[in-house]
Coordinates of C-alpha atoms in Angstrom, one line a residue:
M1 CA -6.2 -6.6 36.8
S2 CA -4.2 -6.2 33.4
Y3 CA -6.0 -4.3 30.6
K4 CA -5.4 -5.9 26.9
A5 CA -5.4 -3.1 24.5
R6 CA -7.3 -3.4 21.3
V7 CA -5.7 -2.4 18.1
V8 CA -7.8 -2.1 14.7
M9 CA -5.3 -2.7 11.9
T10 CA -6.6 -1.2 8.4
T11 CA -5.2 -2.6 5.3
E12 CA -5.9 -2.0 1.5
G13 CA -5.4 -4.5 -1.3
T14 CA -3.0 -6.3 1.2
Y15 CA -3.6 -8.4 4.3
P16 CA -4.9 -11.0 4.5
Y17 CA -5.9 -11.3 0.9
S18 CA -2.6 -10.8 -1.0
T19 CA 1.1 -11.6 -0.5
G20 CA 3.9 -9.0 -0.5
G21 CA 5.8 -6.8 1.7
V22 CA 3.0 -4.9 3.3
S23 CA 1.1 -8.2 4.2
T24 CA 4.3 -9.9 5.4
W25 CA 4.9 -6.9 7.6
A26 CA 1.0 -7.1 9.1
H27 CA 1.4 -10.8 9.7
I28 CA 4.5 -10.6 11.4
L29 CA 2.9 -7.9 13.5
V30 CA -0.3 -9.7 14.6
H31 CA 1.3 -12.8 14.9
E32 CA 4.1 -11.8 17.2
I33 CA 2.5 -9.3 19.6
K34 CA 0.2 -11.8 21.0
D35 CA -0.8 -9.8 24.1
I36 CA -3.0 -7.4 21.8
E37 CA -6.4 -8.0 20.6
F38 CA -6.3 -7.3 16.9
H39 CA -9.2 -6.5 14.7
I40 CA -8.5 -6.5 11.0
L41 CA -10.3 -3.9 8.8
A42 CA -9.3 -5.0 5.0
I43 CA -10.3 -2.8 2.1
M44 CA -10.3 -5.0 -0.7
M45 CA -11.2 -4.8 -4.5
N46 CA -14.1 -7.3 -4.5
P47 CA -15.7 -9.8 -2.0
F48 CA -14.6 -12.7 -3.9
V49 CA -11.0 -13.0 -3.3
S50 CA -9.7 -15.6 -0.9
A51 CA -7.4 -15.0 2.0
K52 CA -3.6 -15.9 1.7
F53 CA -2.8 -16.0 5.3
D54 CA -4.4 -18.0 8.5
L55 CA -5.1 -15.3 11.2
P56 CA -3.7 -16.0 14.8
S57 CA -6.2 -16.3 17.6
N58 CA -5.5 -13.0 19.0
V59 CA -7.2 -11.6 15.7
T60 CA -10.6 -11.7 17.2
K61 CA -12.5 -10.0 14.1
L62 CA -12.2 -9.5 10.3
I63 CA -14.0 -6.7 8.5
N64 CA -14.1 -6.8 4.7
V65 CA -14.7 -3.8 2.9
P66 CA -15.2 -4.4 -0.7
L67 CA -15.0 -1.4 -3.0
W68 CA -16.1 -2.9 -6.2
G69 CA -17.9 -6.2 -7.4
T70 CA -21.2 -5.4 -5.6
E71 CA -24.5 -3.5 -6.8
E72 CA -25.2 -2.5 -3.3
P73 CA -22.4 -1.4 -1.0
T74 CA -24.0 -3.0 2.0
E75 CA -24.5 -6.2 0.4
Y76 CA -21.0 -7.7 1.7
L77 CA -20.0 -4.9 4.0
L78 CA -22.9 -4.5 6.8
N79 CA -24.6 -7.9 6.7
L80 CA -28.0 -5.8 7.0
P81 CA -31.1 -7.8 7.0
F82 CA -33.2 -6.6 4.1
H83 CA -35.6 -4.9 6.3
K84 CA -33.0 -2.6 7.4
V85 CA -31.7 -2.1 4.0
F86 CA -35.1 -1.1 2.9
W87 CA -36.0 1.0 6.0
K88 CA -32.7 3.2 4.9
K89 CA -34.2 3.6 1.2
I90 CA -37.6 4.5 2.6
N91 CA -35.9 7.0 5.0
T92 CA -34.1 8.6 2.2
K93 CA -37.0 9.0 0.0
S94 CA -39.2 10.3 2.4
D95 CA -36.7 12.9 4.0
P96 CA -37.2 16.0 2.2
V97 CA -33.8 17.4 3.2
A98 CA -31.7 14.4 2.8
I99 CA -30.4 14.7 -0.5
S100 CA -29.9 18.4 0.2
K101 CA -27.6 17.5 3.3
F102 CA -25.7 15.0 1.2
I103 CA -24.8 17.3 -1.7
E104 CA -23.7 19.8 1.0
Y105 CA -21.2 17.2 2.1
L106 CA -20.2 16.2 -1.3
E107 CA -19.6 20.0 -2.2
T108 CA -17.2 20.3 0.7
I109 CA -15.2 17.3 -0.5
T110 CA -15.3 18.2 -4.2
L111 CA -13.7 21.7 -3.6
A112 CA -10.9 20.1 -1.1
I113 CA -10.2 17.7 -3.8
Y114 CA -9.5 20.7 -6.3
G115 CA -7.6 22.7 -3.6
K116 CA -10.5 25.2 -3.2
E117 CA -11.0 24.1 0.5
N118 CA -7.8 23.7 2.4
N119 CA -9.4 23.5 6.0
L120 CA -8.7 19.9 6.7
D121 CA -10.6 20.1 10.0
K122 CA -13.7 20.9 8.0
V123 CA -12.9 18.0 5.4
C124 CA -12.7 15.7 8.6
E125 CA -16.0 17.0 10.0
T126 CA -17.7 16.6 6.5
L127 CA -16.3 13.0 6.3
Y128 CA -17.7 12.3 9.7
N129 CA -21.1 13.7 8.8
F130 CA -20.9 11.4 5.7
H131 CA -20.4 8.4 8.1
N132 CA -23.4 9.4 10.4
F133 CA -25.6 10.3 7.3
F134 CA -25.4 6.8 5.9
L135 CA -26.2 5.2 9.5
K136 CA -29.8 6.3 8.6
H137 CA -29.8 6.8 4.8
D138 CA -29.0 4.5 1.8
Y139 CA -25.7 5.2 0.2
S140 CA -26.9 4.2 -3.4
M141 CA -29.7 6.3 -3.4
A142 CA -28.0 9.3 -2.1
F143 CA -25.2 9.1 -4.7
K144 CA -27.3 7.9 -7.7
S145 CA -30.1 10.7 -7.3
E146 CA -30.9 13.1 -10.0
E147 CA -30.5 15.9 -7.7
T148 CA -26.9 14.9 -6.7
W149 CA -25.8 14.2 -10.6
N150 CA -27.2 17.8 -11.5
Y151 CA -25.6 19.6 -8.7
F152 CA -22.2 17.7 -9.0
Y153 CA -22.2 18.1 -12.8
N154 CA -22.8 21.8 -12.6
L155 CA -20.1 22.1 -9.7
I156 CA -17.4 20.4 -11.7
L157 CA -18.2 22.7 -14.8
D158 CA -18.2 25.8 -12.4
I159 CA -14.9 24.8 -11.0
H160 CA -13.2 24.7 -14.5
R161 CA -15.3 27.9 -15.9
Y162 CA -12.2 30.0 -16.5
E163 CA -10.1 27.1 -18.0
K164 CA -9.6 26.3 -21.6
E165 CA -10.4 22.6 -21.2
V166 CA -14.0 21.8 -20.2
P167 CA -14.8 18.7 -18.6
S168 CA -16.7 16.0 -20.6
I169 CA -19.6 13.9 -19.5
Y170 CA -17.1 10.9 -19.3
D171 CA -14.9 13.1 -16.6
V172 CA -17.7 13.9 -14.5
V173 CA -19.5 10.4 -14.5
E174 CA -15.9 8.9 -13.7
A175 CA -15.3 11.5 -10.8
L176 CA -18.6 10.5 -9.3
R177 CA -18.0 6.9 -9.9
W178 CA -14.6 7.2 -8.1
L179 CA -16.3 8.8 -5.3
Y180 CA -19.1 6.2 -4.9
R181 CA -16.6 3.4 -4.8
F182 CA -13.9 4.9 -2.5
F183 CA -16.0 6.2 -0.1
I184 CA -17.6 2.9 0.7
T185 CA -14.8 3.2 3.3
L186 CA -16.6 5.8 5.3
I187 CA -19.8 3.2 5.8
S188 CA -17.4 0.5 7.3
P189 CA -18.5 -0.7 10.8
L190 CA -16.0 0.9 13.3
P191 CA -15.2 -1.1 16.3
Q192 CA -14.2 0.7 19.4
A193 CA -10.4 0.3 20.1
D194 CA -7.7 1.9 21.7
I195 CA -5.5 2.5 18.3
Y196 CA -6.3 2.5 14.8
H197 CA -3.2 1.4 12.9
S198 CA -3.3 2.0 9.0
S199 CA -0.9 0.3 6.7
A200 CA -0.8 3.4 4.4
A201 CA -1.5 7.1 3.9
A202 CA -4.5 6.0 1.8
L203 CA -8.2 5.0 1.8
C204 CA -7.5 2.7 4.6
G205 CA -6.7 5.6 6.8
L206 CA -10.2 7.2 6.5
P207 CA -11.7 4.8 9.3
C208 CA -8.9 5.6 11.6
I209 CA -9.8 9.2 11.2
L210 CA -13.5 8.5 11.8
A211 CA -12.6 6.5 14.8
K212 CA -10.6 9.1 16.3
E213 CA -13.3 11.6 15.9
K214 CA -15.8 8.9 17.2
F215 CA -14.0 7.2 20.1
G216 CA -11.0 9.3 20.8
S217 CA -9.1 6.4 19.3
K218 CA -5.4 7.0 18.7
F219 CA -4.4 6.7 15.0
L220 CA -0.8 5.2 14.3
L221 CA 0.0 5.4 10.6
T222 CA 2.9 3.3 9.0
E223 CA 4.1 4.2 5.6
H224 CA 5.7 1.6 3.5
G225 CA 5.9 3.1 0.1
I226 CA 4.7 6.7 -0.4
Y227 CA 1.1 6.3 -1.6
V228 CA 0.9 9.6 -3.4
R229 CA 4.1 8.8 -5.5
E230 CA 3.0 5.2 -6.3
Q231 CA -0.5 6.3 -7.2
Y232 CA 1.0 9.1 -9.5
L233 CA 3.1 6.6 -11.4
F234 CA -0.1 4.3 -11.6
V235 CA -2.2 7.0 -12.8
S236 CA 0.5 8.6 -15.2
R237 CA 0.6 5.1 -17.1
E238 CA -3.2 4.8 -17.4
K239 CA -5.1 6.0 -20.5
Y240 CA -7.3 8.5 -18.9
P241 CA -8.2 11.9 -20.1
V242 CA -6.3 14.7 -18.4
L243 CA -9.3 16.0 -16.5
S244 CA -10.1 12.7 -15.0
K245 CA -6.3 12.5 -14.1
R246 CA -6.5 15.9 -12.2
F247 CA -9.5 14.5 -10.2
I248 CA -8.2 11.3 -9.0
M249 CA -4.8 13.0 -8.3
G250 CA -6.4 15.3 -6.5
L251 CA -8.5 12.9 -4.2
I252 CA -5.4 10.8 -3.6
K253 CA -3.5 13.8 -2.5
L254 CA -6.4 15.0 -0.2
I255 CA -6.7 11.3 1.3
S256 CA -2.7 11.3 1.9
R257 CA -2.9 14.8 3.5
L258 CA -5.9 13.7 5.9
N259 CA -3.7 10.8 7.1
Y260 CA -0.7 13.0 7.9
Y261 CA -2.7 15.5 9.6
F262 CA -4.8 13.5 11.8
A263 CA -2.2 10.7 12.6
D264 CA -0.9 10.8 16.2
Q265 CA 2.3 8.8 15.1
I266 CA 3.7 8.4 11.8
S267 CA 6.0 5.5 11.5
P268 CA 7.8 5.0 8.1
V269 CA 9.7 2.1 7.4
C270 CA 12.7 3.9 6.6
A271 CA 14.2 7.4 7.1
Y272 CA 14.0 8.1 3.4
N273 CA 10.0 8.6 3.5
K274 CA 10.4 11.4 6.1
R275 CA 11.4 13.8 3.3
W276 CA 8.0 13.2 1.6
E277 CA 5.9 13.4 4.9
I278 CA 7.7 16.5 5.9
T279 CA 7.7 18.3 2.7
F280 CA 4.4 17.1 1.0
G281 CA 2.5 16.1 4.2
K282 CA 4.0 19.2 6.2
V283 CA 4.5 16.8 9.2
K284 CA 6.5 17.8 12.0
E285 CA 9.5 15.7 12.5
E286 CA 8.7 15.2 16.4
K287 CA 5.3 13.5 15.0
I288 CA 7.8 10.8 13.2
K289 CA 9.3 7.7 14.4
V290 CA 11.0 5.4 11.9
I291 CA 10.2 1.8 12.5
Y292 CA 12.4 -0.4 10.3
N293 CA 10.9 -3.8 8.9
G294 CA 12.3 -7.0 10.7
I295 CA 12.7 -10.5 9.7
D296 CA 12.9 -14.0 11.1
V297 CA 16.7 -14.8 10.9
E298 CA 16.3 -18.3 11.8
R299 CA 14.0 -19.0 8.8
F300 CA 16.4 -16.8 6.5
K301 CA 19.8 -18.0 6.8
K302 CA 22.1 -19.7 4.4
L303 CA 20.9 -23.4 3.4
D304 CA 22.2 -26.0 1.1
V305 CA 19.4 -26.5 -1.5
P306 CA 19.4 -28.2 -4.7
R307 CA 20.4 -25.8 -7.5
M308 CA 22.1 -25.9 -10.9
D309 CA 25.9 -25.8 -11.1
R310 CA 25.9 -22.3 -12.7
P311 CA 26.6 -18.9 -11.7
T312 CA 23.1 -17.8 -10.5
V313 CA 21.4 -14.6 -9.8
V314 CA 18.0 -14.5 -8.4
T315 CA 15.1 -11.9 -7.4
I316 CA 12.1 -12.4 -5.7
A317 CA 9.4 -9.7 -7.0
R318 CA 6.0 -9.8 -8.7
I319 CA 6.1 -9.3 -12.1
D320 CA 4.9 -5.8 -12.8
P321 CA 6.3 -2.5 -14.2
L322 CA 7.1 -1.3 -10.6
K323 CA 9.7 -4.0 -10.2
D324 CA 11.1 -3.4 -13.7
I325 CA 11.7 -6.9 -14.6
E326 CA 13.0 -5.6 -18.2
T327 CA 16.2 -4.2 -16.5
F328 CA 16.8 -7.4 -14.9
I329 CA 16.4 -9.0 -18.3
R330 CA 18.6 -6.7 -20.0
A331 CA 21.3 -6.9 -17.5
C332 CA 21.4 -10.6 -17.7
D333 CA 21.8 -10.0 -21.5
L334 CA 25.1 -8.3 -20.8
V335 CA 26.3 -10.6 -18.1
R336 CA 26.0 -13.5 -20.5
K337 CA 28.5 -11.9 -22.8
K338 CA 31.1 -12.1 -20.1
I339 CA 29.9 -15.3 -18.2
P340 CA 28.1 -17.3 -20.9
N341 CA 26.5 -19.8 -18.5
V342 CA 25.1 -17.4 -16.1
L343 CA 21.3 -18.2 -14.9
C344 CA 19.0 -15.4 -13.8
K345 CA 15.7 -16.7 -12.1
V346 CA 12.8 -14.5 -11.2
F347 CA 10.5 -15.9 -8.5
G348 CA 7.2 -14.3 -8.3
P349 CA 3.8 -14.0 -9.8
P350 CA 2.7 -12.2 -12.9
V351 CA 0.2 -9.9 -11.4
D352 CA 0.2 -7.6 -14.7
E353 CA -0.3 -10.2 -17.5
K354 CA 0.4 -7.6 -20.1
Y355 CA 3.8 -6.5 -18.6
F356 CA 4.6 -10.3 -18.5
G357 CA 4.1 -10.9 -22.0
R358 CA 6.4 -8.0 -22.8
C359 CA 9.0 -9.6 -20.5
Q360 CA 8.5 -12.8 -22.1
K361 CA 8.8 -11.3 -25.5
L362 CA 12.0 -9.3 -24.5
V363 CA 13.7 -12.7 -23.3
R364 CA 13.0 -14.3 -26.6
K365 CA 14.2 -11.1 -28.6
L366 CA 17.6 -11.4 -26.6
N367 CA 17.7 -15.3 -27.0
L368 CA 18.0 -15.6 -23.3
E369 CA 15.8 -18.6 -23.1
G370 CA 18.8 -20.8 -22.0
N371 CA 19.8 -18.1 -19.3
F372 CA 16.6 -16.5 -18.0
I373 CA 14.0 -18.3 -16.1
F374 CA 10.5 -17.0 -14.7
A375 CA 10.3 -19.6 -12.0
G376 CA 6.8 -18.5 -10.8
K377 CA 5.5 -17.9 -7.4
T378 CA 7.3 -19.6 -4.3
S379 CA 5.9 -20.5 -1.0
S380 CA 9.6 -20.9 0.4
P381 CA 11.5 -17.6 -0.5
E382 CA 14.4 -18.6 1.8
R383 CA 15.0 -21.7 -0.4
A384 CA 14.6 -19.5 -3.8
I385 CA 17.1 -17.0 -2.4
N386 CA 19.6 -19.8 -1.5
E387 CA 19.2 -21.1 -5.2
G388 CA 21.3 -17.8 -6.1
D389 CA 25.0 -16.6 -5.8
I390 CA 23.6 -13.0 -6.0
F391 CA 20.2 -11.4 -5.4
V392 CA 19.1 -8.3 -7.3
L393 CA 16.4 -5.8 -6.9
T394 CA 15.5 -3.7 -9.9
S395 CA 12.6 -1.9 -8.8
I396 CA 11.8 1.7 -9.5
S397 CA 10.1 2.4 -6.3
E398 CA 10.2 0.8 -3.1
A399 CA 10.0 1.6 0.7
F400 CA 12.0 -0.7 2.7
P401 CA 11.9 -4.1 0.9
F402 CA 11.7 -7.4 2.9
A403 CA 13.2 -9.0 -0.1
V404 CA 16.7 -7.2 0.4
L405 CA 16.6 -8.1 4.4
E406 CA 15.8 -11.6 3.5
A407 CA 18.5 -12.1 0.9
M408 CA 21.1 -10.6 3.2
A409 CA 20.3 -12.7 5.9
C410 CA 20.5 -15.6 3.7
E411 CA 24.2 -14.3 3.2
K412 CA 24.0 -13.3 -0.5
A413 CA 25.5 -10.3 -2.0
V414 CA 22.8 -7.9 -3.0
V415 CA 23.0 -5.6 -6.3
S416 CA 19.8 -3.3 -5.8
S417 CA 18.3 -0.1 -7.3
D418 CA 18.9 2.9 -5.0
V419 CA 15.4 3.7 -4.2
G420 CA 13.6 4.2 -0.8
G421 CA 15.2 3.1 2.2
V422 CA 17.4 0.4 0.6
R423 CA 20.5 2.6 1.1
E424 CA 19.8 2.8 4.8
V425 CA 20.5 -1.2 5.3
L426 CA 22.6 -1.7 2.1
E427 CA 25.1 0.8 2.0
G428 CA 28.7 -0.6 2.7
Y429 CA 27.3 -4.0 2.4
G430 CA 26.2 -4.5 -1.1
F431 CA 25.8 -2.4 -4.4
L432 CA 23.5 0.5 -5.1
V433 CA 23.0 1.6 -8.7
K434 CA 20.6 4.0 -10.4
P435 CA 17.2 2.6 -11.2
R436 CA 16.8 1.5 -14.8
D437 CA 20.4 1.4 -15.3
Y438 CA 20.7 -2.1 -16.5
R439 CA 24.6 -1.6 -17.6
A440 CA 25.4 -0.7 -14.0
F441 CA 23.5 -3.8 -12.8
A442 CA 25.5 -6.0 -15.2
E443 CA 28.8 -4.4 -14.3
K444 CA 28.4 -5.0 -10.5
I445 CA 27.0 -8.8 -11.1
V446 CA 30.1 -9.5 -13.3
Y447 CA 32.3 -7.8 -10.8
L448 CA 31.2 -10.1 -8.0
F449 CA 31.5 -13.3 -10.0
E450 CA 35.1 -12.2 -11.1
N451 CA 35.9 -11.5 -7.5
P452 CA 34.7 -14.4 -5.6
S453 CA 36.7 -13.4 -2.3
I454 CA 34.6 -10.0 -2.4
L455 CA 31.7 -11.9 -3.0
A456 CA 32.3 -14.2 -0.1
E457 CA 33.1 -11.3 2.0
L458 CA 30.1 -9.2 1.3
S459 CA 27.9 -12.4 1.8
V460 CA 28.9 -13.1 5.4
A461 CA 28.9 -9.0 6.3
S462 CA 25.4 -8.8 5.1
R463 CA 23.9 -11.3 7.4
Q464 CA 25.6 -9.5 10.2
R465 CA 24.1 -6.3 9.2
V466 CA 20.6 -7.7 9.4
L467 CA 21.3 -9.3 12.8
N468 CA 22.1 -5.8 14.0
G469 CA 18.7 -4.2 14.2
F470 CA 16.5 -5.7 11.6
R471 CA 15.1 -8.9 13.4
I472 CA 11.5 -9.3 13.9
E473 CA 12.2 -8.7 17.7
D474 CA 13.4 -5.3 16.8
M475 CA 10.4 -4.6 14.9
T476 CA 7.9 -5.8 17.1
T477 CA 9.5 -4.3 20.3
N478 CA 9.4 -0.9 18.5
Y479 CA 5.7 -1.4 17.7
K480 CA 4.7 -2.5 21.1
E481 CA 6.5 0.6 22.7
S482 CA 4.6 2.8 20.5
Y483 CA 1.3 1.0 21.3
L484 CA 2.0 1.7 25.0
S485 CA 3.2 5.2 24.4
L486 CA 0.0 6.1 22.5
T487 CA -2.3 4.4 24.9
R488 CA -0.4 5.3 28.3
K489 CA -1.5 2.1 29.8
E490 CA 0.6 1.6 32.9
D491 CA -0.4 -1.8 33.9
G492 CA 2.2 -3.9 32.0
V493 CA 0.1 -5.5 29.4
L494 CA 2.3 -4.6 26.7
S495 CA 5.8 -5.3 28.5

């Protein structure tokens, strides 16, 4: 009798409620590996977002974990009847040592955030104690009690007692607020499963650690971008006070280290990520197995589509600072000086409205209205790619972007910033330039347009490169083998 393995895939701000590379990866995995029963545990910003993907029949459960947008964390998370919510409140209020226990756990976590408690096994035990504590006690009451606030405030002040800068009330309130919201992940339902598969070394890895402790589930971690690095870039742009930044980055680093430490297998989507995992995460190399992303090469191929009769450069990217659309705009300005009728098109949603406004202003400033188009989100990326002669990626941070693979499969020459694992697929088959170097982008684009034979040669070679190791079948085979290896099921269910 065959055994059908169960995998709980944990996501954060992505599948199935947002589009993008991680969501594409997750959808391919659950859609193509049909002989696995998947549950999706989706950490989301708020409970009011709509799904962007239809889940296949082998996804038998979807657990939503909203971190914001709720007064009571259990409101949309646990679906508890009112009498059980009320019972937890009564239990918390009537238990004379409940808040003292909670404060004890909170102290261990806070010290770990500031690097004063480095025993990750002890931190894991504390997180598990948190989880069990809230099975019987009320989450909101524990965090918002006067005792908790007084102890936490004095603990933060004590940690900084020998430093010149003293945390403000704002710093301490923000710190406790972040813990209150982010640790909602610790009270998520935990289905029993053979494997918990996290899509990042982030908050979505915490349920995987808890399930490993609770059920003995195996923990597979896939790393797309390096979470610590991406969050550092985000936090550095925010106008938080210095000590608030120190706290949130300490929390992010702790969460990532826990993921690396407790994962049974770490599978970055490119070899580039291994450097971070080994150096920052102190991960042993034998624990790492690179699994590259794969794409549908029958969908992404050269197509005849309606397009303008102009030399055209396209990109597919959401409009936010990490994608550095401004570099594409400035490169277009330089290309226009050599090729006046060049057309540059961005397909993607403006997820950062302020940044989008900045990009539109730059287009107007450079008088590029006739050469640069914001084409909006596309539901047919294969057709959008085929509107161009050249594909560019100007991101300042990436892991192993699907967009580059998709463009290469469509027989487009690619000019990309040399970030993440892009070099691992593009070197020798396209051009790599330094991030933010718009002059180098422009130089390579002009070179390709002025040398059509090289453009044609690279375009054909690019597809052959993708066919050799970057297909959906290559990716799913590697994950099926990993699932089999981790669960050690020998009855052929994953074969």
